């Protein structure tokens, strides 16, 4: 993700800064810095392997719930960026201010009570503030009060089975279309022969289980990703805003 790349480039720059300030260049430290920058540059090209070419973030949200997930992600990204920049500033300052060249006689200070209290209390406050909307969103994802329809999803190797309990237990199986059978416009590994069909602007209860091994029923644009466990019935729900084709994958 773009967050991990941000940390990779910062790690590389901080290593190079440490080498410059201490004037001590070792093969290990130099190699670590070069590899950090290298993997950052290589990762940029990997972004093209997402849902759309050069996509850096989530797919367009198809539900209000996914819109909330994107909103929370953006808030956490801002907080994380500010914290990271602050720590990076401290690294630069400490490396410059307390280098061996400027401090031939090291300080004998061992601790500072005020600083230690602050660097413990401030992160706790930040985590608590972020936890409140996070827990609220997790609860909203779990279930809704009223449902207009129920769909049961059963995971198998290598296909999904869908049941409509509200419509006479009607069911069908959905298999991935093989490469040789793909038509123009079909997406490899994402196109199936019998897609699940649900109405838009309705609260759909989704019951998920598995018939053999562990699976995971995920539709990124809807904000859904629920494990399918044999012998256990997991529950989630969805309310799609607009009609369309939304693709998911185990």
Steps between C-alpha positions, in 0.01 A plus 500: 500500500599865480547499880761224495688673216511819705665318788747324267632824352524660846694201630745529213548873546552467876768236444682720254478793741649292782790401276564862409485634856711231665748486213511123545419311181473123522407258227189390693364851564565613144338190354196542725448857380539411133257205529239717674498752215512222240195319638316831517557565131414143402177513702380798301464280191309237701211742540394420142387149609191624683133529400589787264832602352710709740234492769643626830204462730169318539250427229209740475265419792178328394344528847475764771685259727800489267485879477540509880796261475670730247430803720650333808799388294564857384486633856741234629731564204518872588572426866759238406670738258521777760643263760751360252614846389540604862712193579702557182564860608623376837733253329649775285532736795659244732739377230609859430495649849660211688749369247850410621642800317289751696515315831851370563405464868172301522223613734450305821119549501325167551131591501243779501178437691289753308608371159444138602148575623417690181627234260289245686181702550474665157502172298238356738273800443545475122415128502190552716374779272547278193348196671161665557399538130674171420294297747185679389568405137573138595162480675323647195664241277379214720124523445202723426169514686269435205553278195307490174660179378732219612770329296704201616852461366681163515865472407634195317820403320503673247158662472226674696146385567221753554161437663192722526315379815226760451420364155437130546861413581593559138875449452766488229875455466742760368826393333787713380520519121816330376755692294413317180131601532547869573320741267609848402465730801506216755747524786726204569441337842206736566239391243255224596236304312213571743540826695310575819210740440359726775275809483639851543401729790388206714648365823630155412592259778788274397561172687838348421635150565716237327451139396860380513786733602544864600404760241458877500212673321621847405365782283735800544273768353227401748730489800432129551749234606367221720651160568309190396561236770371140482237437767465868586261764366648850474283799427543830318277729296504735204293777344622576149430858391510460121431206265813364337754218488712474814777245504640306794745223567588245766 
